């Protein structure tokens, strides 16, 4: 040991104040590490990371609710860009922690991973990316202020970029009956690429949290420019979640099936209901955290559902002795289900740690479901009957689809490469450099062919309306010529056969007119891609062409505007007496116009289609709402979202 080190050791051992300073330095080093590598702690410094800050603090309140001490959480976006999260829990303890020599409250906000150290009891909402602790939020905030009401007093502490501004102080008194924690933090613009909370993203997540935490009341207030004030409170919990998700479809029976129980220390809740839809929408959660990759709880659910249902169907002669068992896939057609488990120390696996590995969760879910589903089926023979009928239809359609698929496979072997006849392909062989334009109707095909660069740009027309895959069974989908054409042209195959390495074009561009019909066709296309080749969207291969909405002519010069604001700005620039013409269909455009505005990479505008990562259930709901058969939810959705699609309202 060097002399210097020895000295400093002696000094700090003797003087308490300096010991405090030393621990202070350690803490700063800890929080400094968070500021140096924020991504490692919060996942990203983009919008997703910013929103994680809110979830982190909210989840602490939800933990308090799960422990039975809190039933209300309020989240407020303040005008100054800060966010306040308050709860009516016990209030974070403020007394001095012996080991740390400072207030427990300060420990929670300044020491990494101090979050779980209290032994709050009950299950913790933590795991995956969450549960990083309040100290991480503190480190990544320009400032953070926490106020605690507890034991008749009000306490406060403030931090700036993680630094303690003063020891926890008592700032006043309150009634003994009042208790809770309120945190206000302003995300640091030096850290985050954006510090603008997206209301809709947070709203979706808080709604989900409220569904998953039966009885909790989550109040969301936006006091920024665009005001919002909403309360999420569901006495029915995940049962109401299923009703919410099924609002755009027709349920096949009235009740949402609900099962609940605890097995070997694992608390299991399941809710489910079939609709007339053809897709299967199952969402799984562990301690309120979404597990998009499933895991043992999902496997347990699927196994038990298949077995229980087949056993019931046989015992009640819904399936004849001569008939095959129904497969899991057939039984799950049109099923919406939520599986929520609470485990004390969940194990996550998979690349993104989004898959539950705890093996005991499988049998726990299986047992709860088998017992209670059997009971439900016995009590509701009419519901059991429609479920069975639906599954049998699904089974037949699947057999037909398999045949159709085998037929197309054989055909493509016989006919060589088997590219669709209407595809005007490009000559370049490296997919990385290739693009395909899917154009609406034959009238646009000619100009698109003229304007393209045939070396790397392919063009394929779609005739008539694209099949709505939300309303069709697999056999009809496979039999559809337009869809077959797209599948063959893209080269990747679909479902189990999907292989992105076989993709023949780096960019798939949906090119439709800038009017309502065009928007509808683009939506149908996107629905197909979302349901059958979601990886193409996830990996950023799907684009929407943006033909201009306005042509502005002045002094023999032509300008394009893609929305109202651009038109107004251009008119400011070139003078109000310019000639303004509203959009033209793709088919009426001059070659040069089409090329400049929509196809030529040097000058065109393309919109890349993104897939929001955070809520699969909300995204699924968007597609079923837009494409399902219930008119009212669709009308409502369009009304609520109309302001986001101003460039479609021709
Ligand atoms: C551990 C113990 C106690 C309260 C909490 C944690 C607590 C933490 C948070 C985080 C946000 N809101 C919270 N509310 C409470 C209190 C233990 C006791 O009173 O005996």
XYZ file of C-alpha atoms and ligand atoms in Angstrom:
670
model
C 0.000 0.000 0.000
C 1.460 3.392 -0.869
C 2.014 5.993 1.788
C -0.612 8.261 0.372
C -3.298 5.624 0.493
C -2.452 4.726 4.034
C -2.810 8.321 5.046
C -6.120 8.880 3.477
C -7.378 5.675 5.051
C -6.365 6.887 8.486
C -7.927 10.264 8.003
C -11.268 8.987 6.816
C -11.428 6.416 9.589
C -11.011 9.102 12.182
C -13.290 11.789 10.900
C -16.950 11.010 10.365
C -17.563 14.055 8.203
C -14.855 13.070 5.816
C -16.146 9.542 5.736
C -19.411 11.020 4.577
C -17.525 12.977 1.937
C -15.777 9.820 0.803
C -19.046 7.971 0.402
C -20.365 11.050 -1.385
C -17.509 10.810 -3.867
C -18.261 7.138 -4.427
C -21.883 7.937 -5.100
C -20.978 10.649 -7.546
C -18.684 8.213 -9.300
C -21.577 5.754 -9.464
C -24.029 8.273 -10.865
C -21.324 9.694 -13.129
C -20.984 6.212 -14.635
C -24.715 6.318 -15.400
C -24.322 9.699 -17.087
C -21.344 8.452 -19.103
C -23.128 5.353 -20.367
C -26.840 6.117 -20.059
C -27.757 3.488 -22.641
C -26.452 0.725 -20.398
C -28.872 1.717 -17.656
C -31.917 3.067 -19.446
C -31.704 1.201 -22.765
C -31.410 4.221 -25.037
C -31.130 7.980 -25.018
C -33.839 8.299 -27.667
C -37.539 8.658 -26.884
C -37.734 5.092 -25.536
C -35.172 5.868 -22.827
C -36.887 9.122 -21.945
C -40.169 7.281 -21.470
C -38.425 4.631 -19.358
C -37.651 7.367 -16.853
C -41.379 7.828 -16.280
C -42.110 4.087 -16.148
C -39.317 3.564 -13.643
C -40.784 6.040 -11.166
C -44.362 4.896 -11.810
C -43.359 1.252 -11.288
C -41.986 2.126 -7.848
C -45.459 3.372 -6.978
C -47.040 0.255 -8.504
C -44.783 -1.872 -6.262
C -46.191 -0.012 -3.311
C -49.702 -0.732 -4.655
C -48.935 -4.428 -5.156
C -47.715 -4.536 -1.558
C -51.166 -3.231 -0.621
C -50.291 0.264 0.598
C -51.263 2.493 -2.311
C -54.216 2.745 -4.673
C -53.629 5.971 -6.564
C -50.798 7.279 -8.735
C -50.849 10.608 -10.539
C -48.549 11.429 -13.432
C -48.376 15.067 -14.528
C -46.470 16.603 -17.418
C -45.652 20.115 -16.338
C -45.309 23.184 -18.525
C -41.571 23.477 -17.813
C -40.874 20.019 -19.300
C -40.647 18.229 -15.955
C -42.778 15.288 -14.906
C -44.358 14.710 -11.503
C -45.274 11.248 -10.231
C -47.104 11.063 -6.902
C -48.520 8.140 -5.007
C -50.508 7.711 -1.801
C -48.287 4.931 -0.450
C -46.493 4.826 2.886
C -43.943 7.396 1.788
C -40.296 6.447 1.344
C -38.704 6.216 4.814
C -36.586 9.252 5.697
C -34.876 8.066 8.882
C -31.102 7.680 8.945
C -29.893 4.333 7.693
C -27.131 3.176 10.013
C -25.000 1.507 7.413
C -25.019 4.417 4.989
C -25.065 7.085 7.681
C -27.742 9.038 5.865
C -31.449 9.198 5.173
C -32.994 6.128 3.553
C -34.622 8.496 1.075
C -31.239 9.814 -0.017
C -29.955 6.249 -0.339
C -32.823 5.359 -2.689
C -32.097 8.322 -4.941
C -28.310 8.272 -4.937
C -27.112 4.683 -4.689
C -27.316 2.440 -7.719
C -29.529 -0.609 -7.296
C -30.710 0.481 -3.854
C -34.272 0.124 -5.054
C -35.024 -3.366 -3.829
C -32.995 -3.312 -0.657
C -35.869 -2.459 1.639
C -37.534 -5.811 1.417
C -40.856 -4.212 0.645
C -42.438 -7.670 0.678
C -44.685 -8.935 -2.088
C -43.666 -9.062 -5.740
C -41.493 -6.447 -7.310
C -42.254 -4.820 -10.601
C -38.773 -5.197 -11.914
C -36.754 -7.099 -14.440
C -35.808 -6.696 -18.055
C -34.908 -3.101 -18.703
C -36.909 -1.802 -15.775
C -36.097 -1.879 -12.130
C -32.890 0.087 -12.659
C -33.855 2.198 -9.683
C -34.769 5.746 -8.932
C -31.085 6.698 -8.706
C -30.691 6.191 -12.449
C -33.594 8.544 -13.113
C -31.969 11.000 -10.724
C -28.587 10.763 -12.447
C -30.187 11.459 -15.830
C -32.274 14.423 -14.677
C -31.214 18.052 -14.848
C -32.884 18.246 -11.436
C -35.110 16.057 -9.326
C -37.102 16.920 -6.225
C -38.763 14.382 -3.973
C -41.330 15.164 -1.299
C -42.467 12.623 1.280
C -45.430 12.818 3.622
C -45.043 10.474 6.551
C -45.800 10.427 10.266
C -47.356 13.885 10.277
C -44.414 15.603 8.567
C -43.455 16.695 5.092
C -39.854 16.112 3.968
C -37.953 17.175 0.898
C -34.677 16.693 -0.917
C -33.402 18.107 -4.191
C -30.690 16.887 -6.537
C -29.114 18.368 -9.653
C -27.639 15.937 -12.154
C -27.531 13.436 -9.282
C -25.813 15.792 -6.832
C -27.453 16.222 -3.425
C -28.353 19.885 -2.895
C -29.057 19.561 0.840
C -29.675 16.783 3.361
C -33.301 15.644 3.613
C -35.148 18.434 5.411
C -38.501 18.703 7.099
C -40.374 21.438 5.284
C -43.636 21.312 7.198
C -46.275 19.233 8.887
C -49.336 17.414 7.642
C -52.172 15.400 9.053
C -51.065 12.040 10.477
C -53.427 10.363 8.032
C -51.655 11.788 4.988
C -48.852 9.776 3.455
C -47.196 9.333 0.106
C -44.300 10.147 -2.183
C -44.171 12.797 -4.886
C -41.268 13.082 -7.323
C -40.698 15.769 -9.914
C -37.860 15.370 -12.381
C -36.676 17.183 -15.458
C -34.885 14.866 -17.891
C -31.476 16.213 -18.819
C -31.324 17.602 -22.352
C -27.557 16.981 -22.275
C -28.312 13.258 -22.091
C -31.469 12.661 -24.112
C -31.901 13.218 -27.832
C -35.422 14.382 -27.066
C -36.895 15.569 -23.771
C -40.414 15.880 -25.121
C -42.623 13.206 -23.506
C -45.014 11.704 -26.016
C -48.459 11.771 -24.459
C -49.791 8.827 -26.444
C -46.874 6.533 -25.662
C -47.193 7.212 -21.936
C -50.982 6.976 -22.079
C -50.823 3.532 -23.683
C -48.318 2.264 -21.165
C -50.207 3.651 -18.147
C -53.470 2.175 -19.412
C -51.730 -1.186 -19.683
C -50.300 -0.842 -16.154
C -53.776 -0.013 -14.821
C -55.292 -3.078 -16.542
C -52.564 -5.235 -15.011
C -52.998 -3.807 -11.520
C -56.649 -4.414 -10.710
C -58.204 -1.582 -8.731
C -55.360 0.919 -9.026
C -56.302 4.428 -10.121
C -53.776 6.059 -12.433
C -54.404 9.691 -13.208
C -52.591 11.205 -16.198
C -52.536 14.958 -16.597
C -50.841 16.901 -19.385
C -50.449 20.583 -18.572
C -48.289 21.372 -21.592
C -49.617 23.009 -24.733
C -52.085 20.296 -25.611
C -54.054 19.572 -22.410
C -55.136 16.107 -21.349
C -56.696 14.736 -18.188
C -57.510 11.041 -17.950
C -58.036 8.399 -15.292
C -57.321 4.701 -15.797
C -59.093 2.527 -13.290
C -60.258 -1.018 -13.969
C -61.916 -2.997 -11.207
C -61.978 -5.954 -13.603
C -58.222 -5.796 -14.297
C -57.072 -7.984 -17.193
C -60.646 -9.131 -17.786
C -61.421 -5.579 -18.869
C -58.148 -5.514 -20.839
C -59.519 -8.289 -23.088
C -62.816 -6.446 -23.535
C -60.846 -3.337 -24.512
C -58.720 -5.246 -27.034
C -61.783 -6.937 -28.513
C -63.798 -3.773 -28.992
C -63.211 -3.709 -32.736
C -64.335 -7.303 -33.288
C -67.349 -9.415 -32.547
C -66.950 -11.657 -29.466
C -68.167 -15.227 -30.079
C -69.613 -15.522 -26.557
C -70.522 -12.987 -23.953
C -68.212 -13.679 -21.017
C -64.503 -13.069 -20.869
C -63.022 -16.241 -19.381
C -61.063 -15.393 -16.249
C -58.825 -17.684 -14.194
C -56.811 -16.812 -11.133
C -54.782 -18.770 -8.622
C -51.517 -19.247 -6.806
C -49.331 -22.317 -7.261
C -45.973 -22.802 -5.592
C -45.614 -19.122 -4.820
C -46.464 -18.052 -8.367
C -49.555 -15.928 -8.735
C -51.306 -16.544 -12.056
C -54.053 -14.569 -13.783
C -55.464 -15.394 -17.209
C -58.251 -13.751 -19.171
C -59.388 -14.669 -22.656
C -62.166 -14.473 -25.217
C -62.587 -15.527 -28.864
C -63.859 -13.153 -31.530
C -64.780 -13.655 -35.159
C -61.260 -12.498 -36.156
C -58.653 -14.895 -37.564
C -55.533 -13.708 -35.837
C -54.324 -14.862 -32.447
C -53.449 -12.098 -29.992
C -51.840 -13.316 -26.797
C -49.974 -10.919 -24.507
C -47.891 -12.187 -21.623
C -46.579 -10.328 -18.588
C -44.306 -11.087 -15.667
C -44.608 -8.700 -12.720
C -46.438 -6.278 -15.029
C -43.602 -6.331 -17.563
C -44.445 -7.366 -21.092
C -42.622 -10.476 -22.305
C -42.954 -10.161 -26.097
C -40.917 -13.310 -26.628
C -43.160 -15.352 -24.331
C -41.469 -18.059 -22.312
C -42.499 -20.744 -19.844
C -45.789 -19.053 -18.875
C -46.874 -18.898 -22.529
C -45.878 -22.503 -23.180
C -47.811 -23.623 -20.092
C -50.847 -21.724 -21.311
C -50.758 -23.172 -24.828
C -50.270 -26.750 -23.656
C -53.084 -26.574 -21.125
C -55.475 -24.845 -23.536
C -54.970 -27.465 -26.256
C -55.299 -30.422 -23.903
C -58.229 -29.083 -21.847
C -60.180 -28.107 -24.919
C -59.675 -31.395 -26.766
C -60.539 -33.396 -23.639
C -63.744 -31.425 -23.188
C -64.681 -31.660 -26.878
C -64.219 -35.441 -26.884
C -66.007 -36.058 -23.619
C -68.969 -34.027 -24.850
C -69.038 -35.501 -28.358
C -68.216 -32.182 -30.031
C -65.421 -34.132 -31.694
C -66.236 -37.531 -33.117
C -64.043 -40.512 -32.289
C -63.041 -40.661 -35.951
C -61.931 -37.016 -36.052
C -58.397 -35.775 -35.352
C -57.636 -33.695 -32.297
C -57.790 -29.959 -32.815
C -54.365 -28.351 -32.951
C -53.414 -25.504 -30.644
C -53.299 -23.118 -33.589
C -56.866 -24.025 -34.574
C -58.145 -23.470 -31.050
C -56.349 -20.116 -30.799
C -57.768 -18.680 -34.031
C -59.443 -15.389 -33.105
C -58.370 -15.679 -29.476
C -57.388 -12.643 -27.431
C -55.688 -13.570 -24.169
C -53.716 -11.983 -21.359
C -51.446 -14.095 -19.190
C -50.073 -12.286 -16.189
C -47.854 -13.949 -13.604
C -46.221 -12.534 -10.499
C -43.021 -14.215 -9.366
C -40.665 -13.161 -6.619
C -37.417 -13.561 -8.527
C -38.147 -14.069 -12.229
C -35.437 -15.344 -14.548
C -35.333 -13.772 -17.980
C -33.593 -15.161 -21.002
C -33.284 -14.667 -24.738
C -31.311 -12.021 -26.607
C -33.305 -9.115 -25.238
C -34.119 -10.658 -21.843
C -37.755 -10.453 -22.792
C -38.534 -14.133 -22.375
C -39.477 -15.786 -19.087
C -37.158 -18.657 -18.173
C -38.460 -19.599 -14.706
C -39.458 -23.221 -15.300
C -41.994 -23.399 -12.429
C -44.167 -20.830 -14.202
C -45.160 -23.366 -16.890
C -46.900 -25.898 -14.603
C -48.352 -23.083 -12.477
C -50.117 -21.521 -15.466
C -51.130 -24.957 -16.810
C -52.751 -26.019 -13.558
C -54.675 -22.803 -12.998
C -55.958 -22.833 -16.576
C -56.892 -26.547 -16.795
C -58.938 -26.511 -13.612
C -60.772 -23.294 -14.250
C -61.230 -23.598 -18.003
C -62.748 -27.061 -17.587
C -65.176 -25.538 -15.101
C -66.003 -22.666 -17.478
C -66.654 -25.004 -20.412
C -68.925 -27.200 -18.282
C -70.864 -24.171 -17.071
C -71.082 -22.568 -20.549
C -71.832 -25.330 -23.061
C -73.055 -22.819 -25.665
C -69.737 -20.937 -25.584
C -67.854 -24.237 -25.720
C -69.831 -25.197 -28.806
C -69.042 -22.030 -30.794
C -65.378 -22.283 -29.822
C -65.332 -25.811 -31.131
C -67.122 -24.911 -34.357
C -64.698 -22.078 -34.982
C -61.722 -24.377 -34.378
C -63.065 -26.990 -36.783
C -63.463 -24.340 -39.491
C -59.927 -23.158 -38.785
C -58.700 -26.742 -39.083
C -60.325 -27.137 -42.510
C -59.018 -23.787 -43.742
C -55.541 -24.704 -42.601
C -55.685 -27.975 -44.499
C -56.854 -26.124 -47.622
C -54.151 -23.506 -47.183
C -51.506 -26.187 -46.847
C -52.660 -27.735 -50.105
C -52.661 -24.351 -51.851
C -49.185 -23.653 -50.587
C -47.867 -27.008 -51.702
C -49.437 -26.401 -55.071
C -47.733 -23.021 -55.500
C -44.433 -24.520 -54.388
C -44.721 -27.296 -56.941
C -45.784 -24.815 -59.605
C -42.788 -22.611 -58.991
C -40.498 -25.615 -59.312
C -42.126 -26.521 -62.653
C -42.091 -22.985 -63.990
C -38.533 -22.108 -63.098
C -37.985 -19.002 -60.999
C -41.725 -18.405 -61.044
C -41.721 -14.623 -60.680
C -45.129 -13.089 -61.250
C -45.834 -12.151 -64.870
C -46.860 -8.601 -64.087
C -43.630 -7.836 -62.259
C -41.329 -5.526 -64.204
C -38.160 -6.603 -62.453
C -34.838 -4.813 -62.292
C -31.584 -6.149 -63.698
C -29.358 -5.591 -60.659
C -28.865 -8.842 -58.754
C -27.636 -7.458 -55.420
C -30.809 -7.083 -53.294
C -29.089 -4.431 -51.177
C -29.321 -2.041 -54.145
C -32.789 -3.034 -55.361
C -36.136 -1.397 -54.807
C -39.627 -2.489 -55.678
C -42.521 -0.102 -56.199
C -45.928 -1.587 -55.557
C -48.273 0.624 -57.541
C -51.992 0.911 -57.390
C -53.852 0.069 -60.565
C -52.784 -0.250 -64.170
C -52.997 3.463 -64.958
C -50.039 4.200 -62.702
C -48.061 1.259 -64.017
C -47.146 2.848 -67.352
C -45.723 6.099 -65.950
C -43.960 4.200 -63.146
C -42.309 1.910 -65.694
C -41.243 4.891 -67.797
C -39.796 6.766 -64.849
C -37.950 4.039 -63.097
C -34.337 3.197 -63.399
C -34.713 -0.374 -64.670
C -31.282 -1.286 -63.394
C -32.298 -1.263 -59.718
C -35.993 -0.299 -59.606
C -38.697 -2.933 -60.084
C -42.381 -2.136 -60.473
C -45.380 -4.310 -59.781
C -49.038 -3.289 -60.136
C -51.875 -4.323 -57.858
C -55.217 -4.744 -59.537
C -58.366 -3.872 -57.632
C -58.524 -3.729 -53.864
C -55.996 -5.696 -51.871
C -57.577 -8.452 -49.812
C -58.234 -7.400 -46.213
C -56.298 -10.058 -44.320
C -58.042 -9.150 -41.055
C -61.245 -10.503 -42.514
C -60.041 -13.572 -44.365
C -58.912 -17.062 -43.444
C -55.582 -18.426 -44.518
C -56.920 -20.439 -47.442
C -58.444 -17.346 -49.044
C -55.337 -15.314 -48.353
C -53.080 -17.843 -50.078
C -55.481 -18.113 -52.997
C -55.431 -14.345 -53.602
C -53.511 -13.498 -56.782
C -52.267 -10.093 -55.641
C -50.957 -11.497 -52.383
C -49.357 -14.466 -54.117
C -47.675 -11.984 -56.444
C -46.206 -9.972 -53.596
C -45.012 -13.039 -51.701
C -43.243 -14.399 -54.774
C -41.763 -11.062 -55.771
C -40.377 -10.320 -52.281
C -38.847 -13.806 -52.164
C -38.916 -14.228 -48.366
C -41.889 -16.593 -47.999
C -44.258 -16.099 -45.082
C -45.000 -17.486 -41.612
C -42.819 -20.487 -40.768
C -41.135 -20.292 -44.172
C -40.195 -16.630 -43.721
C -36.505 -16.026 -44.359
C -35.379 -12.428 -44.518
C -32.051 -13.361 -46.097
C -34.021 -14.228 -49.243
C -35.477 -10.717 -49.542
C -35.015 -9.578 -53.139
C -35.353 -5.826 -52.541
C -33.866 -3.640 -49.847
C -36.710 -1.180 -50.184
C -40.361 -2.044 -50.653
C -42.175 1.129 -51.608
C -45.945 1.316 -51.484
C -46.959 3.899 -54.060
C -50.599 4.957 -54.044
C -52.474 8.124 -54.945
C -52.537 10.880 -52.349
C -56.274 10.525 -51.837
C -58.602 8.572 -49.573
C -58.686 5.491 -51.820
C -54.921 5.501 -52.055
C -54.629 5.734 -48.284
C -57.031 2.812 -47.938
C -55.039 0.638 -50.300
C -51.802 1.543 -48.522
C -53.418 0.575 -45.197
C -54.537 -2.777 -46.599
C -50.993 -3.385 -47.831
C -49.514 -2.452 -44.469
C -51.975 -4.724 -42.682
C -50.849 -7.627 -44.852
C -47.171 -6.880 -44.215
C -47.734 -6.352 -40.481
C -49.554 -9.657 -40.036
C -47.517 -11.808 -42.398
C -44.047 -10.299 -42.681
C -43.624 -8.047 -39.638
C -39.831 -8.402 -39.822
C -39.810 -6.398 -43.049
C -41.340 -3.464 -41.179
C -39.250 -3.989 -38.032
C -36.041 -3.978 -40.039
C -37.042 -0.855 -41.926
C -37.569 -2.226 -45.433
C -41.061 -0.813 -45.948
C -41.690 2.703 -47.277
C -44.578 4.849 -48.390
C -44.060 6.967 -51.482
C -45.106 10.560 -51.022
C -46.564 12.021 -54.185
C -47.030 15.763 -53.693
C -50.386 17.274 -52.768
C -49.835 20.592 -54.539
C -48.160 21.853 -57.664
C -47.185 25.502 -57.568
C -46.200 27.201 -60.813
C -44.628 30.610 -61.071
C -42.551 32.078 -63.909
C -42.327 28.718 -65.649
C -40.861 27.169 -62.517
C -42.582 24.250 -60.805
C -42.582 23.671 -57.042
C -44.077 20.780 -55.091
C -45.694 20.882 -51.671
C -46.410 17.773 -49.624
C -48.809 19.360 -47.123
C -50.758 22.536 -46.403
C -47.971 24.201 -44.418
C -45.446 23.656 -47.183
C -47.850 25.105 -49.715
C -48.335 28.202 -47.591
C -44.600 28.595 -47.051
C -43.912 28.274 -50.778
C -46.601 30.802 -51.606
C -44.966 33.223 -49.127
C -41.698 32.726 -50.978
C -42.760 32.882 -54.617
C -45.740 35.216 -54.265
C -49.441 34.625 -53.762
C -50.244 35.031 -57.462
C -48.633 31.693 -58.281
C -50.754 29.030 -59.935
C -51.705 26.353 -57.410
C -52.997 23.009 -58.536
C -54.224 20.284 -56.225
C -52.918 16.738 -56.407
C -53.070 14.538 -59.448
C -53.423 10.791 -59.536
C -50.160 8.996 -60.208
C -51.529 8.008 -63.592
C -52.025 11.630 -64.670
C -48.553 12.801 -63.739
C -45.994 13.747 -66.341
C -43.061 11.349 -66.351
C -40.711 14.015 -65.107
C -43.039 14.954 -62.266
C -43.431 11.382 -61.089
C -39.730 10.809 -61.325
C -38.727 13.971 -59.454
C -41.296 13.760 -56.688
C -41.722 10.104 -56.014
C -39.198 7.800 -57.625
C -35.809 9.404 -58.179
C -33.693 8.847 -55.024
C -31.972 12.190 -55.612
C -35.134 14.251 -55.266
C -38.007 12.132 -53.944
C -39.507 11.997 -50.453
C -40.078 8.552 -48.964
C -41.611 7.785 -45.573
C -40.124 4.824 -43.776
C -42.700 2.782 -41.866
C -41.663 2.194 -38.233
C -42.889 -0.272 -35.702
C -43.255 1.210 -32.232
C -41.479 -1.112 -29.807
C -43.388 -0.488 -26.644
C -46.927 -1.733 -27.034
C -47.711 -4.660 -29.266
C -51.267 -4.852 -27.925
C -52.023 -1.250 -28.894
C -50.556 -1.724 -32.375
C -52.591 -4.896 -32.941
C -55.642 -2.987 -31.798
C -54.923 -0.217 -34.304
C -54.970 -2.697 -37.167
C -58.082 -4.548 -35.988
C -59.803 -1.222 -35.436
C -58.960 0.028 -38.910
C -59.641 -3.228 -40.693
C -62.064 -5.166 -38.486
C -65.790 -5.331 -39.019
C -67.028 -3.028 -36.255
C -67.850 0.377 -37.699
C -68.183 2.463 -34.540
C -64.684 1.895 -33.078
C -63.199 2.634 -36.502
C -65.156 5.869 -36.813
C -64.017 6.842 -33.332
C -60.387 5.983 -34.077
C -60.387 8.044 -37.256
C -62.008 10.952 -35.459
C -59.408 10.838 -32.668
C -56.512 10.502 -35.070
C -57.692 12.619 -37.960
C -55.354 15.456 -37.088
C -52.380 13.174 -37.641
C -53.300 12.464 -41.245
C -53.826 15.959 -42.612
C -52.152 15.072 -45.889
C -54.789 12.470 -46.674
C -57.857 14.666 -46.378
C -58.165 15.615 -50.003
C -39.950 0.512 1.335
C -40.462 0.707 2.615
C -41.436 1.662 2.810
C -41.868 2.407 1.757
C -41.373 2.216 0.493
C -40.404 1.272 0.273
C -41.873 3.025 -0.607
C -41.148 3.187 -1.780
C -41.675 3.982 -2.777
C -41.261 4.365 -4.049
C -42.247 5.173 -4.566
N -43.236 5.291 -3.710
C -42.930 4.573 -2.596
N -43.615 4.411 -1.480
C -43.110 3.647 -0.514
C -42.052 1.951 4.116
C -41.865 0.918 5.149
C -42.634 1.290 6.386
O -43.356 2.285 6.428
O -42.483 0.563 7.342
